[in-house]
Amino acid sequence: MSLSEILDRIEEAADRAGRNVNGIRLIAVSKVQPNERVAAVLAEGHKVFGENRVQEAAGKWPDFKSRYEDIELHLLGPLQTNKARQAMELFDVIHTLDRPKLANRLATLRGELGHCPDLFIQVNTGKEPQKAGIMPEDLEAFAKQCRDLGLPVIGLMCLPPVDEEPTLHFALLAKLAKELDLPELSMGMSGDFEKAIMQGATQIRVGSAIFGERPSH
Ligand SMILES: *Cc1c(COP(=O)(O)O)cnc(C)c1O
């Protein structure tokens, strides 16, 4: 599917939800995609991209950034504390603030670097033991800790369990964000972004529907 078809579907979903399409940001998830596919989407004028790994992004984005202006880069995968400095230098937004140790590290680095990417707290809405994210019942205390550290948390992010109806998780994330007075919701991927828009997503993360299936390595 092409970028323009995805943009059409976003607009239709926004219409159905009675929302302004300008309130929905499309993050094109370029992880593991061949550079020529990424270059094609850049050539169509898209500026907002997401990556899962700091190392991979550091390998490919400095070159694209030197060739295209105003690129906005989002980190969508788990962040190790020893990669936090590199991530803060490379990314404009980090979607995976998921534990107190990382919050402390980002706060320290914010002091050193004098800036910090916008942050999403990742919430484990399905309470899956193997999945990253703050448990819903721990969220209020963690959000307060982040606020006290002076971190620029703008919203919540979730990755629903693969075998459950995503709408329930999107609705829960929206409710939690409202309670905390956080304006942004990072939710929805290739298979469910229209449902996410219906529940109030402000940032959707779409990979394979734009670029094609990811090559397996
Ligand atoms: C890979 C990934 C996406 C995009 O997934 P698609 O199904 O290809 O759209 C979105 N969010 C996160 C966190 C991802 O890891």
XYZ file of C-alpha atoms and ligand atoms in Angstrom:
232
model
C 0.000 0.000 0.000
C 1.283 3.474 -0.746
C 1.779 6.403 1.574
C -1.035 8.329 -0.093
C -3.474 5.435 0.400
C -2.607 5.340 4.110
C -3.090 9.105 4.353
C -6.530 8.685 2.722
C -7.477 5.976 5.200
C -6.353 8.193 8.111
C -8.517 11.005 6.806
C -11.550 8.733 6.434
C -11.035 7.338 9.942
C -10.741 10.863 11.351
C -14.002 11.789 9.589
C -15.780 8.770 11.027
C -14.484 9.667 14.500
C -15.539 13.295 14.072
C -11.946 14.398 14.529
C -9.671 16.862 12.767
C -7.087 14.935 10.767
C -4.449 17.506 11.716
C -4.552 16.092 15.238
C -3.195 12.754 14.007
C 0.490 12.265 13.313
C 1.603 9.409 11.066
C 4.904 7.870 12.126
C 6.271 5.789 9.232
C 8.000 2.860 10.933
C 11.098 2.222 8.837
C 12.848 -0.369 11.027
C 14.634 -3.094 9.047
C 13.355 -1.690 5.738
C 15.802 -1.380 2.840
C 17.109 2.170 2.392
C 15.580 2.517 -1.065
C 12.071 1.998 0.332
C 12.741 4.640 2.992
C 14.164 7.005 0.369
C 11.003 6.566 -1.723
C 8.781 7.652 1.191
C 11.106 10.596 1.916
C 10.860 11.579 -1.746
C 7.063 11.671 -1.404
C 7.573 14.368 1.223
C 6.982 12.429 4.424
C 9.089 13.687 7.355
C 8.149 11.632 10.418
C 9.778 8.227 10.918
C 10.040 5.628 13.655
C 12.789 3.165 14.492
C 13.045 0.397 17.080
C 16.774 0.267 17.706
C 19.197 3.055 18.537
C 22.053 1.315 16.745
C 20.148 0.788 13.509
C 18.832 4.364 13.506
C 22.327 5.748 14.175
C 23.543 3.825 11.141
C 21.034 5.093 8.628
C 19.470 8.412 9.702
C 22.436 10.835 9.861
C 22.808 10.388 6.090
C 19.075 10.859 5.374
C 19.042 13.882 7.714
C 21.858 15.464 5.741
C 19.844 15.057 2.515
C 16.324 15.946 3.731
C 15.327 18.824 6.004
C 13.070 18.768 9.048
C 13.080 15.026 9.609
C 11.463 14.025 12.879
C 12.691 10.755 14.351
C 10.800 8.657 16.913
C 12.206 5.811 19.032
C 9.597 3.046 19.384
C 11.627 0.149 20.793
C 12.970 -0.574 24.288
C 15.771 1.711 25.454
C 18.706 0.445 27.508
C 20.111 3.001 29.924
C 23.580 2.674 28.374
C 22.133 3.813 25.028
C 20.123 6.673 26.528
C 22.611 9.429 25.714
C 22.882 8.388 22.068
C 19.090 8.109 21.862
C 18.607 11.601 23.282
C 20.990 13.011 20.697
C 19.378 11.199 17.765
C 15.626 11.138 18.455
C 13.043 13.900 18.708
C 10.542 11.730 20.549
C 10.959 8.607 22.709
C 7.829 6.424 23.075
C 9.211 3.830 25.463
C 9.846 5.371 28.869
C 8.976 2.249 30.833
C 10.801 2.139 34.173
C 12.098 4.328 37.015
C 15.773 3.616 36.292
C 15.387 4.966 32.751
C 13.498 8.015 34.013
C 16.368 8.819 36.383
C 18.931 8.364 33.631
C 17.032 10.618 31.193
C 16.691 13.282 33.870
C 20.449 13.235 34.550
C 21.233 13.434 30.832
C 18.706 16.213 30.372
C 20.751 18.224 32.870
C 23.985 17.485 31.020
C 22.737 17.962 27.459
C 20.374 20.847 28.159
C 17.559 19.272 26.158
C 15.336 16.227 26.175
C 13.146 14.588 23.533
C 9.407 14.592 24.151
C 8.510 11.425 26.027
C 5.701 8.889 26.118
C 5.249 6.538 29.047
C 4.732 3.008 27.734
C 1.870 1.304 29.561
C 1.502 -2.484 29.714
C -2.280 -2.364 29.261
C -2.507 -6.153 28.860
C -0.347 -6.772 31.957
C 1.754 -9.203 29.928
C 4.754 -10.430 31.966
C 7.099 -10.568 28.962
C 6.191 -7.100 27.723
C 7.749 -3.782 28.685
C 5.724 -0.985 30.158
C 4.398 0.375 33.409
C 1.474 -1.576 34.876
C -1.720 0.495 34.888
C -1.914 0.441 38.694
C 1.622 1.851 38.979
C 1.134 4.565 36.388
C -0.023 7.415 38.573
C 2.998 7.157 40.889
C 5.395 6.791 37.954
C 3.924 9.777 36.129
C 4.356 11.830 39.292
C 7.965 10.712 39.591
C 8.600 11.799 35.985
C 6.985 15.156 36.657
C 9.108 15.653 39.776
C 12.213 14.870 37.697
C 11.186 17.561 35.219
C 10.838 15.151 32.292
C 8.767 16.346 29.301
C 6.170 13.556 29.296
C 3.529 14.393 26.681
C 1.460 11.209 26.606
C 1.017 7.452 26.892
C 1.893 4.626 24.502
C 0.699 1.008 24.315
C 1.197 -2.171 22.315
C -1.919 -4.313 22.858
C -1.627 -8.107 23.245
C -1.707 -9.687 19.775
C -4.635 -11.986 20.542
C -6.999 -9.445 22.116
C -9.347 -6.821 20.725
C -7.144 -3.715 20.522
C -10.047 -1.305 21.004
C -10.317 -2.274 24.691
C -6.637 -1.420 25.197
C -6.859 1.825 23.239
C -9.870 2.874 25.314
C -8.039 2.053 28.556
C -4.974 4.040 27.463
C -7.184 7.008 26.551
C -8.879 6.880 29.954
C -5.534 6.752 31.792
C -4.161 9.683 29.775
C -7.244 11.723 30.522
C -6.925 11.059 34.255
C -3.329 12.282 34.134
C -4.170 15.234 31.905
C -1.718 14.070 29.227
C -2.667 15.229 25.706
C -0.973 12.655 23.443
C -1.810 9.002 22.719
C 0.661 6.811 20.781
C -1.358 3.798 19.637
C -2.328 1.940 16.492
C -0.211 0.064 13.937
C -0.758 -1.259 10.397
C -3.519 -3.656 11.417
C -5.492 -1.447 13.771
C -4.716 2.250 13.286
C -8.305 3.069 12.285
C -9.568 1.620 15.570
C -6.903 3.621 17.409
C -8.020 6.831 15.705
C -11.584 6.071 16.790
C -10.334 5.915 20.402
C -8.390 9.183 20.172
C -4.888 8.268 18.948
C -2.808 11.356 18.213
C 0.277 9.473 16.966
C -0.073 6.256 14.985
C 2.877 3.999 14.174
C 2.515 2.356 10.777
C 5.242 0.219 9.218
C 4.419 -2.679 6.920
C 1.260 -1.078 5.476
C 3.441 1.722 4.056
C 6.720 -0.008 3.263
C 5.606 -3.571 2.630
C 6.435 -6.595 4.735
C 9.683 -6.280 6.668
C 12.437 -8.458 5.220
C 13.302 -11.221 7.692
C 16.921 -11.348 8.764
C 7.175 -2.450 14.341
C 6.363 -1.576 15.208
C 5.294 -0.828 14.686
C 4.817 -0.944 13.248
O 4.263 -2.205 13.025
P 3.471 -2.531 11.654
O 2.586 -3.653 12.028
O 4.502 -2.881 10.647
O 2.715 -1.313 11.301
C 4.642 0.032 15.537
N 5.000 0.169 16.829
C 6.024 -0.517 17.366
C 6.360 -0.312 18.792
C 6.717 -1.412 16.568
O 7.708 -2.114 17.131
